[in-house]
Short mmCIF file of C-alpha atoms in Angstrom, two decimals:
data_model
loop_
_atom_site.label_atom_id
_atom_site.label_comp_id
_atom_site.label_asym_id
_atom_site.label_seq_id
_atom_site.Cartn_x
_atom_site.Cartn_y
_atom_site.Cartn_z
CA ASN J 7 -45.64 -38.99 49.55
CA ALA J 8 -46.69 -42.18 48.02
CA GLY J 9 -47.92 -40.89 45.00
CA VAL J 10 -50.29 -43.60 42.85
CA THR J 11 -50.35 -46.86 44.82
CA GLN J 12 -51.59 -50.07 42.83
CA THR J 13 -52.42 -53.39 44.26
CA PRO J 14 -51.80 -56.12 43.66
CA LYS J 15 -48.42 -56.22 41.86
CA PHE J 16 -48.67 -59.62 40.46
CA ARG J 17 -51.93 -61.80 39.77
CA ILE J 18 -52.69 -64.90 38.01
CA LEU J 19 -56.50 -65.55 36.94
CA LYS J 20 -58.12 -68.68 35.44
CA ILE J 21 -60.37 -67.79 32.18
CA GLY J 22 -63.64 -66.60 33.22
CA GLN J 23 -62.67 -65.38 36.67
CA SER J 24 -63.28 -61.68 37.96
CA MET J 25 -60.98 -59.33 39.75
CA THR J 26 -60.47 -55.66 40.64
CA LEU J 27 -57.22 -53.86 40.26
CA GLN J 28 -56.69 -51.23 43.02
CA CYS J 29 -55.50 -47.88 42.35
CA ALA J 30 -55.06 -44.94 44.90
CA GLN J 31 -53.31 -41.57 44.69
CA ASP J 32 -52.73 -38.99 47.40
CA MET J 33 -51.84 -35.99 45.40
CA ASN J 34 -55.55 -34.51 45.38
CA HIS J 35 -55.55 -35.03 41.15
CA ASN J 36 -58.95 -34.83 39.95
CA TYR J 37 -57.85 -36.81 36.59
CA MET J 38 -57.09 -40.33 36.74
CA TYR J 39 -56.19 -42.97 34.16
CA TRP J 40 -55.77 -46.84 33.40
CA TYR J 41 -53.51 -47.97 30.76
CA ARG J 42 -52.43 -51.24 29.52
CA GLN J 43 -48.83 -52.01 28.34
CA ASP J 44 -48.36 -54.91 25.71
CA PRO J 45 -44.92 -55.87 24.62
CA GLY J 46 -44.10 -53.64 21.44
CA MET J 47 -47.32 -51.56 21.58
CA GLY J 48 -46.78 -48.82 24.04
CA LEU J 49 -49.61 -48.08 26.69
CA LYS J 50 -53.22 -47.84 25.34
CA LEU J 51 -55.75 -45.92 27.47
CA ILE J 52 -58.49 -48.39 29.02
CA TYR J 53 -60.65 -45.72 30.97
CA TYR J 54 -60.32 -42.10 32.32
CA SER J 55 -61.96 -40.24 34.95
CA VAL J 56 -61.93 -36.27 35.36
CA GLY J 57 -63.64 -36.44 39.05
CA ALA J 58 -65.33 -38.30 41.42
CA GLY J 59 -68.65 -39.73 39.77
CA ILE J 60 -67.34 -39.21 36.24
CA THR J 61 -65.73 -41.99 34.05
CA ASP J 62 -65.36 -42.33 30.45
CA LYS J 63 -64.13 -44.80 27.86
CA GLY J 64 -60.58 -44.91 26.31
CA GLU J 65 -59.36 -46.61 23.34
CA VAL J 66 -59.67 -50.25 24.42
CA PRO J 67 -62.45 -50.40 27.24
CA ASN J 68 -63.77 -53.82 26.18
CA GLY J 69 -63.86 -56.17 28.74
CA TYR J 70 -63.22 -53.53 31.58
CA ASN J 71 -65.10 -51.49 34.08
CA VAL J 72 -64.54 -48.44 36.55
CA SER J 73 -65.95 -46.53 39.24
CA ARG J 74 -64.71 -43.16 40.66
CA SER J 75 -66.56 -42.73 43.99
CA THR J 76 -63.86 -40.53 45.86
CA THR J 77 -61.29 -38.36 44.41
CA GLU J 78 -58.69 -40.82 45.77
CA ASP J 79 -59.41 -44.25 44.33
CA PHE J 80 -60.06 -45.44 40.80
CA PRO J 81 -60.20 -49.31 40.74
CA LEU J 82 -60.48 -51.31 37.42
CA ARG J 83 -62.71 -54.49 37.32
CA LEU J 84 -62.05 -57.27 35.00
CA GLU J 85 -65.24 -59.37 34.61
CA LEU J 86 -64.78 -62.84 32.73
CA ALA J 87 -61.04 -62.78 32.39
CA ALA J 88 -59.90 -63.71 29.01
CA PRO J 89 -55.95 -64.34 27.79
CA SER J 90 -56.24 -61.18 25.69
CA GLN J 91 -56.37 -59.43 28.93
CA THR J 92 -52.96 -60.97 29.87
CA SER J 93 -50.95 -57.49 30.21
CA VAL J 94 -49.31 -55.11 32.71
CA TYR J 95 -52.03 -52.42 33.52
CA PHE J 96 -50.78 -48.96 35.09
CA CYS J 97 -52.83 -46.43 36.69
CA ALA J 98 -51.93 -42.57 36.38
CA SER J 99 -52.99 -39.49 37.76
CA SER J 100 -52.49 -35.70 37.02
CA ASN J 101 -53.35 -32.29 37.75
CA PRO J 102 -56.26 -30.78 35.50
CA GLN J 103 -54.96 -27.09 35.80
CA GLY J 104 -53.56 -26.95 32.08
CA SER J 105 -52.44 -29.31 29.28
CA GLY J 106 -48.97 -29.15 30.49
CA SER J 107 -49.20 -31.26 33.55
CA GLU J 108 -47.25 -34.62 33.71
CA ALA J 109 -49.07 -37.67 34.61
CA PHE J 110 -47.81 -39.49 37.46
CA PHE J 111 -47.85 -43.51 37.41
CA GLY J 112 -48.23 -46.50 39.67
CA GLN J 113 -45.84 -49.25 39.69
CA GLY J 114 -48.10 -51.36 37.60
CA THR J 115 -49.85 -54.65 37.97
CA ARG J 116 -48.68 -57.91 35.93
CA LEU J 117 -51.59 -59.97 35.20
CA THR J 118 -51.80 -63.52 33.38
CA VAL J 119 -54.73 -64.86 32.48
CA VAL J 120 -54.59 -69.15 31.95
CA ALA L 5 -56.01 -37.10 15.77
CA GLN L 6 -52.97 -36.75 17.86
CA SER L 7 -50.33 -39.35 17.73
CA VAL L 8 -46.59 -40.09 17.92
CA ALA L 9 -44.18 -42.21 16.30
CA GLN L 10 -41.04 -43.72 17.69
CA PRO L 11 -39.27 -45.03 14.55
CA GLU L 12 -36.58 -46.98 16.42
CA ASP L 13 -37.43 -50.01 18.31
CA GLN L 14 -33.78 -50.09 19.67
CA VAL L 15 -31.10 -47.93 20.18
CA ASN L 16 -27.58 -48.97 20.92
CA VAL L 17 -24.76 -46.93 22.13
CA ALA L 18 -21.44 -47.22 24.03
CA GLU L 19 -21.04 -45.44 27.13
CA GLY L 20 -19.80 -42.26 27.05
CA ASN L 21 -21.15 -41.45 23.63
CA PRO L 22 -24.06 -39.37 22.82
CA LEU L 23 -27.48 -40.83 22.60
CA THR L 24 -30.71 -39.88 20.63
CA VAL L 25 -34.05 -41.71 20.87
CA LYS L 26 -36.28 -40.29 18.13
CA CYS L 27 -40.02 -39.03 18.26
CA THR L 28 -42.01 -37.40 15.70
CA TYR L 29 -45.56 -36.17 16.55
CA SER L 30 -48.76 -35.15 14.66
CA VAL L 31 -51.13 -32.72 16.39
CA SER L 32 -54.03 -30.31 15.68
CA GLY L 33 -53.25 -27.27 17.63
CA ASN L 34 -50.08 -26.84 19.80
CA PRO L 35 -48.23 -29.71 20.93
CA TYR L 36 -47.74 -30.91 24.57
CA LEU L 37 -44.93 -33.33 24.59
CA PHE L 38 -43.41 -35.84 27.15
CA TRP L 39 -40.93 -38.24 27.52
CA TYR L 40 -40.73 -40.89 30.14
CA VAL L 41 -38.40 -43.67 31.04
CA GLN L 42 -39.30 -47.21 32.21
CA TYR L 43 -36.99 -49.61 34.14
CA PRO L 44 -37.28 -53.24 34.28
CA ASN L 45 -40.41 -54.10 36.34
CA ARG L 46 -41.24 -50.69 37.35
CA GLY L 47 -43.63 -47.81 36.50
CA LEU L 48 -43.22 -44.79 34.07
CA GLN L 49 -41.11 -42.01 35.51
CA PHE L 50 -41.55 -38.42 33.87
CA LEU L 51 -38.14 -37.00 32.30
CA LEU L 52 -38.95 -33.98 30.61
CA LYS L 53 -41.77 -32.11 28.85
CA TYR L 54 -42.43 -29.29 26.31
CA ILE L 55 -45.33 -26.91 26.54
CA THR L 56 -43.89 -23.82 25.09
CA GLY L 57 -41.02 -21.34 24.93
CA ASP L 58 -37.42 -22.76 24.74
CA ASN L 59 -36.96 -25.50 21.98
CA LEU L 60 -34.35 -27.10 24.06
CA VAL L 61 -35.91 -28.56 27.30
CA LYS L 62 -33.83 -29.85 29.93
CA GLY L 63 -35.03 -32.59 32.30
CA SER L 64 -34.22 -35.30 34.91
CA TYR L 65 -30.69 -37.42 35.15
CA GLY L 66 -28.82 -34.91 32.38
CA PHE L 67 -31.51 -35.62 29.69
CA GLU L 68 -32.53 -33.04 27.33
CA ALA L 69 -34.82 -32.91 24.33
CA GLU L 70 -35.18 -30.69 21.23
CA PHE L 71 -38.61 -29.73 19.79
CA ASN L 72 -38.50 -28.86 16.14
CA LYS L 73 -41.88 -27.72 14.83
CA SER L 74 -40.77 -27.65 11.25
CA GLN L 75 -39.88 -31.41 11.29
CA THR L 76 -42.40 -32.13 13.76
CA SER L 77 -39.85 -33.83 16.08
CA PHE L 78 -39.12 -34.11 19.65
CA HIS L 79 -35.96 -35.99 19.97
CA LEU L 80 -34.49 -37.03 23.46
CA LYS L 81 -30.77 -36.61 23.85
CA LYS L 82 -27.89 -37.01 26.43
CA PRO L 83 -24.37 -35.88 25.34
CA SER L 84 -22.98 -38.86 27.47
CA ALA L 85 -24.60 -42.18 27.92
CA LEU L 86 -24.36 -44.31 31.07
CA VAL L 87 -24.91 -48.16 31.43
CA SER L 88 -27.68 -47.01 33.82
CA ASP L 89 -29.49 -45.23 31.11
CA SER L 90 -30.43 -48.66 29.83
CA ALA L 91 -34.24 -48.85 29.76
CA LEU L 92 -37.42 -48.37 27.84
CA TYR L 93 -38.06 -44.74 26.52
CA PHE L 94 -41.66 -43.59 25.71
CA CYS L 95 -42.34 -40.26 23.83
CA ALA L 96 -45.92 -38.99 24.45
CA VAL L 97 -48.41 -36.39 23.34
CA ARG L 98 -51.31 -34.87 25.33
CA ASP L 99 -54.84 -35.44 23.57
CA VAL L 100 -56.21 -32.05 24.21
CA TRP L 101 -59.33 -32.96 22.06
CA GLN L 102 -60.49 -35.59 24.71
CA ALA L 103 -62.17 -34.77 28.03
CA GLY L 104 -59.56 -36.50 30.13
CA THR L 105 -56.47 -35.03 28.34
CA ALA L 106 -54.82 -38.22 28.48
CA LEU L 107 -51.51 -39.06 27.40
CA ILE L 108 -51.08 -40.80 23.83
CA PHE L 109 -47.88 -42.93 23.75
CA GLY L 110 -45.64 -43.98 21.31
CA LYS L 111 -44.52 -47.70 21.03
CA GLY L 112 -41.29 -47.13 23.06
CA THR L 113 -37.82 -47.25 22.17
CA THR L 114 -35.45 -49.92 24.38
CA LEU L 115 -32.14 -48.18 24.83
CA SER L 116 -29.00 -50.19 25.41
CA VAL L 117 -25.69 -48.85 26.49
CA SER L 118 -22.79 -50.77 26.56
CA SER L 119 -19.88 -50.48 28.86
#
């Protein structure tokens, strides 16, 4: 059981470049999330999805876009990368049945924008 | 708004001693509280959660947490620390007022266990 899989693990981008962070889960979870982690700041929610075709903004959505064409995949797109987007990105999923369900996290993507 | 606070950036304990990592919360309605651990260059691993019922919750790796409604706290505890417990610990609350019911995280506490 792979759980939540993120690719790539590491990436260096130049300012102004674009890229897509991939996230896939095999637990048939409807709810999926993207967070960014910055030192001393905890995790901040970028975008979330409650099912295929449904996405919404989180706390820090500027500079990012998402799509959810299938239950399994939830890619995060960075357009015109900026140094402020240097961070570690985590994808997560959870079972929507009840607020007591924990979220399962991928291993993260460490992105550096230079 | 839902929020959690972890008042300590770092906690240092000696191996074999009990450890406590503090968390306080602010929620509207019933709290759904979680603890996660992050080892270097890894994702977050679920440790335990409080939904309802007993105030003392037991979780993975010998950890437990005590829910205290009057003090709005959910402190993580372990009777005897191991060097391998050294990691970054996050407290989180579920935002039941948001459509995605995402977890809201504290800033994290680094636990350092010395041998």
